């Protein structure tokens, strides 16, 4: 259906005829603010945005993915395995060992635990620091076990010398060797109990450090979650500023 346009008022008003196109009072063609002009403007804007880079929806999706990755990196580990128990057990076995075969069994246990913890480090990277500290203690246990074997060899040799002096009725020398042997055994026992205390202190220290790291990760995770909405808000604000203003609808132009 055609449209009409009025020019002037009263008897001198001029009526322009109807037709397939809308005419204004000046008699020109279709209004540039019509629906077709709006469609062309939006298509032009869309093509320009595609040439410039990713769309707003893609930017929002990328922002959400980055925020999710950040939360995953800062995720608090839930593994409650007590990796510090292995060094404590190794030192306890080493302290109970009274012969070289028993010492070899204790060091063999420590070596097996080192291999298992190295595998656990690859499977549980969140507790890598805790596992590394346990491996260091187990490696010390292996080296201290080798030292204990040498100490046992010296004590065995001293006991043989004491027994020979006893047979030769050299009581003074036998008594001296007996006291020296007891002194060395007592010093070794004190040293081995110190190993256990050292492992216990290191275990407690590593537990404290692990709890501190978990607390810091939890705080960082909370900060990342609080900062995530601001990223989306910034992208939406950018989209609102970049979008073209809607064109006004055309109306009937009436000239006085």
PDB file of C-alpha atoms in Angstrom:
ATOM      1  CA  UNK A   1       0.000   0.000   0.000  1.00  0.00           C
ATOM      2  CA  UNK A   2       1.294   3.441  -0.951  1.00  0.00           C
ATOM      3  CA  UNK A   3       1.871   6.393   1.394  1.00  0.00           C
ATOM      4  CA  UNK A   4       0.969  10.080   1.196  1.00  0.00           C
ATOM      5  CA  UNK A   5       2.928  13.213   1.934  1.00  0.00           C
ATOM      6  CA  UNK A   6       1.473  16.658   2.591  1.00  0.00           C
ATOM      7  CA  UNK A   7       3.146  19.922   1.697  1.00  0.00           C
ATOM      8  CA  UNK A   8       1.754  23.125   3.162  1.00  0.00           C
ATOM      9  CA  UNK A   9      -1.509  23.774   5.042  1.00  0.00           C
ATOM     10  CA  UNK A  10      -4.957  24.986   4.241  1.00  0.00           C
ATOM     11  CA  UNK A  11      -6.313  25.214   0.683  1.00  0.00           C
ATOM     12  CA  UNK A  12      -2.824  25.544  -0.727  1.00  0.00           C
ATOM     13  CA  UNK A  13      -1.739  22.168   0.663  1.00  0.00           C
ATOM     14  CA  UNK A  14      -0.325  19.894  -1.984  1.00  0.00           C
ATOM     15  CA  UNK A  15      -1.035  16.160  -1.946  1.00  0.00           C
ATOM     16  CA  UNK A  16       1.524  13.924  -3.536  1.00  0.00           C
ATOM     17  CA  UNK A  17       0.286  10.738  -5.084  1.00  0.00           C
ATOM     18  CA  UNK A  18       0.708   7.264  -3.734  1.00  0.00           C
ATOM     19  CA  UNK A  19       3.166   4.867  -5.157  1.00  0.00           C
ATOM     20  CA  UNK A  20       5.385   1.923  -4.280  1.00  0.00           C
ATOM     21  CA  UNK A  21       7.928   4.273  -2.700  1.00  0.00           C
ATOM     22  CA  UNK A  22       7.566   6.665   0.210  1.00  0.00           C
ATOM     23  CA  UNK A  23       7.994  10.308  -0.765  1.00  0.00           C
ATOM     24  CA  UNK A  24       8.856  13.177   1.474  1.00  0.00           C
ATOM     25  CA  UNK A  25       7.620  16.725   1.240  1.00  0.00           C
ATOM     26  CA  UNK A  26      10.610  17.626  -0.903  1.00  0.00           C
ATOM     27  CA  UNK A  27       9.583  14.958  -3.440  1.00  0.00           C
ATOM     28  CA  UNK A  28      12.788  12.904  -3.110  1.00  0.00           C
ATOM     29  CA  UNK A  29      13.137   9.072  -3.065  1.00  0.00           C
ATOM     30  CA  UNK A  30      13.070   6.642  -0.127  1.00  0.00           C
ATOM     31  CA  UNK A  31      14.360   7.716   3.273  1.00  0.00           C
ATOM     32  CA  UNK A  32      17.940   6.683   4.078  1.00  0.00           C
ATOM     33  CA  UNK A  33      16.765   5.673   7.551  1.00  0.00           C
ATOM     34  CA  UNK A  34      14.518   2.869   6.347  1.00  0.00           C
ATOM     35  CA  UNK A  35      14.785  -0.851   7.255  1.00  0.00           C
ATOM     36  CA  UNK A  36      16.895  -1.638   4.209  1.00  0.00           C
ATOM     37  CA  UNK A  37      19.425   1.017   5.206  1.00  0.00           C
ATOM     38  CA  UNK A  38      19.616  -0.432   8.734  1.00  0.00           C
ATOM     39  CA  UNK A  39      20.236  -3.948   7.374  1.00  0.00           C
ATOM     40  CA  UNK A  40      22.981  -2.711   5.099  1.00  0.00           C
ATOM     41  CA  UNK A  41      24.603  -0.841   7.976  1.00  0.00           C
ATOM     42  CA  UNK A  42      24.578  -3.901  10.231  1.00  0.00           C
ATOM     43  CA  UNK A  43      25.993  -6.139   7.499  1.00  0.00           C
ATOM     44  CA  UNK A  44      28.750  -3.633   6.859  1.00  0.00           C
ATOM     45  CA  UNK A  45      29.560  -3.512  10.592  1.00  0.00           C
ATOM     46  CA  UNK A  46      29.593  -7.318  10.854  1.00  0.00           C
ATOM     47  CA  UNK A  47      31.911  -7.683   7.872  1.00  0.00           C
ATOM     48  CA  UNK A  48      34.266  -5.096   9.329  1.00  0.00           C
ATOM     49  CA  UNK A  49      34.278  -6.847  12.718  1.00  0.00           C
ATOM     50  CA  UNK A  50      35.103 -10.161  11.017  1.00  0.00           C
ATOM     51  CA  UNK A  51      38.000  -8.513   9.249  1.00  0.00           C
ATOM     52  CA  UNK A  52      39.236  -6.941  12.495  1.00  0.00           C
ATOM     53  CA  UNK A  53      39.298 -10.115  14.602  1.00  0.00           C
ATOM     54  CA  UNK A  54      37.198 -12.543  16.672  1.00  0.00           C
ATOM     55  CA  UNK A  55      33.601 -11.757  17.494  1.00  0.00           C
ATOM     56  CA  UNK A  56      32.326 -10.761  20.932  1.00  0.00           C
ATOM     57  CA  UNK A  57      30.991 -14.262  21.585  1.00  0.00           C
ATOM     58  CA  UNK A  58      34.376 -15.773  20.794  1.00  0.00           C
ATOM     59  CA  UNK A  59      36.086 -13.275  23.074  1.00  0.00           C
ATOM     60  CA  UNK A  60      33.722 -14.196  25.919  1.00  0.00           C
ATOM     61  CA  UNK A  61      34.355 -17.888  25.328  1.00  0.00           C
ATOM     62  CA  UNK A  62      38.123 -17.384  25.366  1.00  0.00           C
ATOM     63  CA  UNK A  63      37.892 -15.353  28.581  1.00  0.00           C
ATOM     64  CA  UNK A  64      35.871 -18.120  30.276  1.00  0.00           C
ATOM     65  CA  UNK A  65      38.335 -20.789  29.126  1.00  0.00           C
ATOM     66  CA  UNK A  66      41.311 -18.822  30.435  1.00  0.00           C
ATOM     67  CA  UNK A  67      39.578 -18.278  33.784  1.00  0.00           C
ATOM     68  CA  UNK A  68      38.795 -22.017  34.013  1.00  0.00           C
ATOM     69  CA  UNK A  69      42.426 -22.888  33.247  1.00  0.00           C
ATOM     70  CA  UNK A  70      43.628 -20.479  35.933  1.00  0.00           C
ATOM     71  CA  UNK A  71      41.261 -22.051  38.494  1.00  0.00           C
ATOM     72  CA  UNK A  72      42.470 -25.525  37.515  1.00  0.00           C
ATOM     73  CA  UNK A  73      46.113 -24.522  37.982  1.00  0.00           C
ATOM     74  CA  UNK A  74      45.333 -23.101  41.413  1.00  0.00           C
ATOM     75  CA  UNK A  75      43.195 -26.042  42.458  1.00  0.00           C
ATOM     76  CA  UNK A  76      43.955 -27.254  45.974  1.00  0.00           C
ATOM     77  CA  UNK A  77      45.341 -30.815  45.922  1.00  0.00           C
ATOM     78  CA  UNK A  78      43.128 -33.356  47.660  1.00  0.00           C
ATOM     79  CA  UNK A  79      45.732 -36.119  47.943  1.00  0.00           C
ATOM     80  CA  UNK A  80      46.282 -36.924  51.619  1.00  0.00           C
ATOM     81  CA  UNK A  81      49.062 -39.496  51.178  1.00  0.00           C
ATOM     82  CA  UNK A  82      51.661 -39.251  53.933  1.00  0.00           C
ATOM     83  CA  UNK A  83      54.885 -39.342  51.980  1.00  0.00           C
ATOM     84  CA  UNK A  84      56.958 -38.625  55.092  1.00  0.00           C
ATOM     85  CA  UNK A  85      56.156 -42.015  56.621  1.00  0.00           C
ATOM     86  CA  UNK A  86      58.611 -43.844  54.323  1.00  0.00           C
ATOM     87  CA  UNK A  87      61.767 -42.120  55.681  1.00  0.00           C
ATOM     88  CA  UNK A  88      60.591 -42.685  59.259  1.00  0.00           C
ATOM     89  CA  UNK A  89      60.124 -46.408  58.593  1.00  0.00           C
ATOM     90  CA  UNK A  90      63.488 -46.659  56.832  1.00  0.00           C
ATOM     91  CA  UNK A  91      65.331 -45.041  59.759  1.00  0.00           C
ATOM     92  CA  UNK A  92      63.473 -47.215  62.250  1.00  0.00           C
ATOM     93  CA  UNK A  93      64.574 -50.357  60.388  1.00  0.00           C
ATOM     94  CA  UNK A  94      68.103 -49.036  60.181  1.00  0.00           C
ATOM     95  CA  UNK A  95      68.205 -48.387  63.934  1.00  0.00           C
ATOM     96  CA  UNK A  96      66.948 -51.928  64.714  1.00  0.00           C
ATOM     97  CA  UNK A  97      69.515 -53.588  62.435  1.00  0.00           C
ATOM     98  CA  UNK A  98      72.191 -55.456  64.399  1.00  0.00           C
ATOM     99  CA  UNK A  99      74.017 -57.127  61.519  1.00  0.00           C
ATOM    100  CA  UNK A 100      75.053 -56.365  57.957  1.00  0.00           C
ATOM    101  CA  UNK A 101      72.217 -58.427  56.373  1.00  0.00           C
ATOM    102  CA  UNK A 102      69.666 -56.500  58.413  1.00  0.00           C
ATOM    103  CA  UNK A 103      71.264 -53.213  57.372  1.00  0.00           C
ATOM    104  CA  UNK A 104      71.140 -54.348  53.740  1.00  0.00           C
ATOM    105  CA  UNK A 105      67.438 -55.117  54.147  1.00  0.00           C
ATOM    106  CA  UNK A 106      66.824 -51.614  55.557  1.00  0.00           C
ATOM    107  CA  UNK A 107      68.717 -49.907  52.729  1.00  0.00           C
ATOM    108  CA  UNK A 108      66.912 -52.112  50.204  1.00  0.00           C
ATOM    109  CA  UNK A 109      63.594 -50.921  51.619  1.00  0.00           C
ATOM    110  CA  UNK A 110      64.785 -47.314  51.283  1.00  0.00           C
ATOM    111  CA  UNK A 111      65.766 -47.847  47.633  1.00  0.00           C
ATOM    112  CA  UNK A 112      62.380 -49.373  46.812  1.00  0.00           C
ATOM    113  CA  UNK A 113      60.619 -46.446  48.445  1.00  0.00           C
ATOM    114  CA  UNK A 114      62.738 -44.001  46.410  1.00  0.00           C
ATOM    115  CA  UNK A 115      61.649 -45.696  43.181  1.00  0.00           C
ATOM    116  CA  UNK A 116      57.995 -45.633  44.238  1.00  0.00           C
ATOM    117  CA  UNK A 117      58.162 -41.954  45.244  1.00  0.00           C
ATOM    118  CA  UNK A 118      59.732 -40.991  41.919  1.00  0.00           C
ATOM    119  CA  UNK A 119      56.779 -42.606  40.183  1.00  0.00           C
ATOM    120  CA  UNK A 120      54.387 -40.856  42.566  1.00  0.00           C
ATOM    121  CA  UNK A 121      56.002 -37.501  41.761  1.00  0.00           C
ATOM    122  CA  UNK A 122      54.986 -37.878  38.106  1.00  0.00           C
ATOM    123  CA  UNK A 123      51.456 -38.897  39.075  1.00  0.00           C
ATOM    124  CA  UNK A 124      51.000 -36.313  41.839  1.00  0.00           C
ATOM    125  CA  UNK A 125      52.764 -33.104  40.724  1.00  0.00           C
ATOM    126  CA  UNK A 126      50.816 -31.018  43.268  1.00  0.00           C
ATOM    127  CA  UNK A 127      52.822 -32.647  46.086  1.00  0.00           C
ATOM    128  CA  UNK A 128      56.149 -32.646  44.243  1.00  0.00           C
ATOM    129  CA  UNK A 129      57.934 -30.633  46.945  1.00  0.00           C
ATOM    130  CA  UNK A 130      56.711 -32.985  49.667  1.00  0.00           C
ATOM    131  CA  UNK A 131      57.778 -36.065  47.708  1.00  0.00           C
ATOM    132  CA  UNK A 132      61.173 -34.579  46.858  1.00  0.00           C
ATOM    133  CA  UNK A 133      61.889 -33.965  50.549  1.00  0.00           C
ATOM    134  CA  UNK A 134      61.004 -37.590  51.361  1.00  0.00           C
ATOM    135  CA  UNK A 135      63.311 -38.833  48.593  1.00  0.00           C
ATOM    136  CA  UNK A 136      66.173 -36.756  50.004  1.00  0.00           C
ATOM    137  CA  UNK A 137      65.674 -38.299  53.442  1.00  0.00           C
ATOM    138  CA  UNK A 138      65.611 -41.808  51.968  1.00  0.00           C
ATOM    139  CA  UNK A 139      68.825 -41.153  50.056  1.00  0.00           C
ATOM    140  CA  UNK A 140      70.445 -40.074  53.314  1.00  0.00           C
ATOM    141  CA  UNK A 141      69.182 -43.307  54.889  1.00  0.00           C
ATOM    142  CA  UNK A 142      70.891 -45.340  52.160  1.00  0.00           C
ATOM    143  CA  UNK A 143      74.237 -43.559  52.633  1.00  0.00           C
ATOM    144  CA  UNK A 144      73.967 -43.835  56.418  1.00  0.00           C
ATOM    145  CA  UNK A 145      73.200 -47.532  56.065  1.00  0.00           C
ATOM    146  CA  UNK A 146      76.426 -48.009  54.106  1.00  0.00           C
ATOM    147  CA  UNK A 147      78.272 -46.161  56.867  1.00  0.00           C
ATOM    148  CA  UNK A 148      76.690 -48.415  59.482  1.00  0.00           C
ATOM    149  CA  UNK A 149      77.995 -51.475  57.645  1.00  0.00           C
ATOM    150  CA  UNK A 150      81.530 -50.120  58.005  1.00  0.00           C
ATOM    151  CA  UNK A 151      80.916 -49.366  61.681  1.00  0.00           C
ATOM    152  CA  UNK A 152      79.703 -52.926  62.241  1.00  0.00           C
ATOM    153  CA  UNK A 153      82.826 -54.279  60.539  1.00  0.00           C
ATOM    154  CA  UNK A 154      85.037 -52.189  62.858  1.00  0.00           C
ATOM    155  CA  UNK A 155      83.086 -53.302  65.909  1.00  0.00           C
ATOM    156  CA  UNK A 156      83.379 -56.941  64.825  1.00  0.00           C
ATOM    157  CA  UNK A 157      87.121 -56.554  64.387  1.00  0.00           C
ATOM    158  CA  UNK A 158      87.429 -54.926  67.809  1.00  0.00           C
ATOM    159  CA  UNK A 159      85.441 -57.737  69.387  1.00  0.00           C
ATOM    160  CA  UNK A 160      87.812 -60.265  67.823  1.00  0.00           C
ATOM    161  CA  UNK A 161      90.821 -58.409  69.236  1.00  0.00           C
ATOM    162  CA  UNK A 162      89.210 -58.314  72.676  1.00  0.00           C
ATOM    163  CA  UNK A 163      88.517 -62.055  72.569  1.00  0.00           C
ATOM    164  CA  UNK A 164      92.129 -62.770  71.586  1.00  0.00           C
ATOM    165  CA  UNK A 165      93.429 -60.578  74.380  1.00  0.00           C
ATOM    166  CA  UNK A 166      91.137 -62.423  76.755  1.00  0.00           C
ATOM    167  CA  UNK A 167      92.546 -65.756  75.631  1.00  0.00           C
ATOM    168  CA  UNK A 168      96.087 -64.448  76.040  1.00  0.00           C
ATOM    169  CA  UNK A 169      95.172 -63.346  79.559  1.00  0.00           C
ATOM    170  CA  UNK A 170      95.969 -59.764  78.711  1.00  0.00           C
ATOM    171  CA  UNK A 171      93.183 -58.564  80.929  1.00  0.00           C
ATOM    172  CA  UNK A 172      94.133 -54.883  80.803  1.00  0.00           C
ATOM    173  CA  UNK A 173      94.048 -54.783  77.014  1.00  0.00           C
ATOM    174  CA  UNK A 174      90.860 -56.858  76.921  1.00  0.00           C
ATOM    175  CA  UNK A 175      89.164 -54.472  79.345  1.00  0.00           C
ATOM    176  CA  UNK A 176      90.302 -51.454  77.348  1.00  0.00           C
ATOM    177  CA  UNK A 177      88.941 -52.940  74.098  1.00  0.00           C
ATOM    178  CA  UNK A 178      85.698 -53.847  75.801  1.00  0.00           C
ATOM    179  CA  UNK A 179      85.142 -50.286  77.029  1.00  0.00           C
ATOM    180  CA  UNK A 180      86.076 -48.839  73.641  1.00  0.00           C
ATOM    181  CA  UNK A 181      83.642 -51.196  71.928  1.00  0.00           C
ATOM    182  CA  UNK A 182      80.814 -50.183  74.250  1.00  0.00           C
ATOM    183  CA  UNK A 183      81.617 -46.514  73.743  1.00  0.00           C
ATOM    184  CA  UNK A 184      81.441 -46.873  69.973  1.00  0.00           C
ATOM    185  CA  UNK A 185      78.190 -48.794  70.135  1.00  0.00           C
ATOM    186  CA  UNK A 186      76.672 -46.155  72.425  1.00  0.00           C
ATOM    187  CA  UNK A 187      77.780 -43.357  70.110  1.00  0.00           C
ATOM    188  CA  UNK A 188      76.299 -45.204  67.144  1.00  0.00           C
ATOM    189  CA  UNK A 189      72.987 -45.661  68.953  1.00  0.00           C
ATOM    190  CA  UNK A 190      72.870 -41.946  69.821  1.00  0.00           C
ATOM    191  CA  UNK A 191      73.664 -41.063  66.222  1.00  0.00           C
ATOM    192  CA  UNK A 192      70.939 -43.341  64.881  1.00  0.00           C
ATOM    193  CA  UNK A 193      68.358 -41.943  67.297  1.00  0.00           C
ATOM    194  CA  UNK A 194      69.374 -38.511  66.012  1.00  0.00           C
ATOM    195  CA  UNK A 195      68.577 -39.725  62.495  1.00  0.00           C
ATOM    196  CA  UNK A 196      65.059 -40.590  63.642  1.00  0.00           C
ATOM    197  CA  UNK A 197      64.581 -37.191  65.278  1.00  0.00           C
ATOM    198  CA  UNK A 198      65.881 -35.474  62.177  1.00  0.00           C
ATOM    199  CA  UNK A 199      63.419 -37.372  59.976  1.00  0.00           C
ATOM    200  CA  UNK A 200      60.565 -36.568  62.370  1.00  0.00           C
ATOM    201  CA  UNK A 201      61.414 -32.843  62.436  1.00  0.00           C
ATOM    202  CA  UNK A 202      61.708 -32.742  58.642  1.00  0.00           C
ATOM    203  CA  UNK A 203      58.385 -34.579  58.326  1.00  0.00           C
ATOM    204  CA  UNK A 204      56.635 -32.026  60.543  1.00  0.00           C
ATOM    205  CA  UNK A 205      58.293 -29.154  58.683  1.00  0.00           C
ATOM    206  CA  UNK A 206      57.176 -30.520  55.329  1.00  0.00           C
ATOM    207  CA  UNK A 207      53.631 -30.956  56.654  1.00  0.00           C
ATOM    208  CA  UNK A 208      53.641 -27.312  57.762  1.00  0.00           C
ATOM    209  CA  UNK A 209      54.979 -26.154  54.376  1.00  0.00           C
ATOM    210  CA  UNK A 210      52.401 -28.267  52.546  1.00  0.00           C
ATOM    211  CA  UNK A 211      49.586 -26.759  54.624  1.00  0.00           C
ATOM    212  CA  UNK A 212      50.933 -23.270  53.910  1.00  0.00           C
ATOM    213  CA  UNK A 213      51.058 -23.971  50.176  1.00  0.00           C
ATOM    214  CA  UNK A 214      47.494 -25.308  50.249  1.00  0.00           C
ATOM    215  CA  UNK A 215      46.299 -22.185  52.058  1.00  0.00           C
ATOM    216  CA  UNK A 216      48.042 -19.919  49.553  1.00  0.00           C
ATOM    217  CA  UNK A 217      46.552 -21.876  46.650  1.00  0.00           C
ATOM    218  CA  UNK A 218      43.104 -21.612  48.174  1.00  0.00           C
ATOM    219  CA  UNK A 219      43.502 -17.839  48.546  1.00  0.00           C
ATOM    220  CA  UNK A 220      44.776 -17.523  44.978  1.00  0.00           C
ATOM    221  CA  UNK A 221      41.863 -19.620  43.746  1.00  0.00           C
ATOM    222  CA  UNK A 222      39.431 -17.313  45.540  1.00  0.00           C
ATOM    223  CA  UNK A 223      41.076 -14.251  44.020  1.00  0.00           C
ATOM    224  CA  UNK A 224      40.949 -15.813  40.554  1.00  0.00           C
ATOM    225  CA  UNK A 225      37.263 -16.636  40.982  1.00  0.00           C
ATOM    226  CA  UNK A 226      36.572 -13.064  42.112  1.00  0.00           C
ATOM    227  CA  UNK A 227      38.456 -11.621  39.134  1.00  0.00           C
ATOM    228  CA  UNK A 228      36.739 -13.826  36.539  1.00  0.00           C
ATOM    229  CA  UNK A 229      33.457 -11.804  36.341  1.00  0.00           C
ATOM    230  CA  UNK A 230      35.426  -8.594  35.801  1.00  0.00           C
ATOM    231  CA  UNK A 231      36.916 -10.048  32.613  1.00  0.00           C
ATOM    232  CA  UNK A 232      33.495 -10.808  31.188  1.00  0.00           C
ATOM    233  CA  UNK A 233      32.238  -7.395  32.258  1.00  0.00           C
ATOM    234  CA  UNK A 234      35.122  -5.738  30.428  1.00  0.00           C
ATOM    235  CA  UNK A 235      34.387  -7.721  27.274  1.00  0.00           C
ATOM    236  CA  UNK A 236      30.695  -6.868  27.455  1.00  0.00           C
ATOM    237  CA  UNK A 237      31.542  -3.207  27.950  1.00  0.00           C
ATOM    238  CA  UNK A 238      33.784  -3.339  24.907  1.00  0.00           C
ATOM    239  CA  UNK A 239      30.967  -4.955  22.922  1.00  0.00           C
ATOM    240  CA  UNK A 240      28.525  -2.262  23.997  1.00  0.00           C
ATOM    241  CA  UNK A 241      30.905   0.480  22.925  1.00  0.00           C
ATOM    242  CA  UNK A 242      31.720  -1.149  19.593  1.00  0.00           C
ATOM    243  CA  UNK A 243      28.094  -1.869  18.606  1.00  0.00           C
ATOM    244  CA  UNK A 244      26.503   0.765  16.265  1.00  0.00           C
ATOM    245  CA  UNK A 245      23.717   2.945  17.614  1.00  0.00           C
ATOM    246  CA  UNK A 246      20.233   1.843  16.414  1.00  0.00           C
ATOM    247  CA  UNK A 247      18.817   4.041  13.644  1.00  0.00           C
ATOM    248  CA  UNK A 248      15.646   6.002  14.321  1.00  0.00           C
ATOM    249  CA  UNK A 249      12.456   4.860  12.617  1.00  0.00           C
ATOM    250  CA  UNK A 250      11.239   6.964   9.756  1.00  0.00           C
ATOM    251  CA  UNK A 251       7.999   8.912  10.180  1.00  0.00           C
ATOM    252  CA  UNK A 252       5.694  11.064   8.061  1.00  0.00           C
ATOM    253  CA  UNK A 253       7.352  14.308   7.160  1.00  0.00           C
ATOM    254  CA  UNK A 254       4.823  17.095   7.391  1.00  0.00           C
ATOM    255  CA  UNK A 255       5.942  20.564   6.438  1.00  0.00           C
ATOM    256  CA  UNK A 256       4.098  23.538   7.756  1.00  0.00           C
TER     257      UNK A 256
END
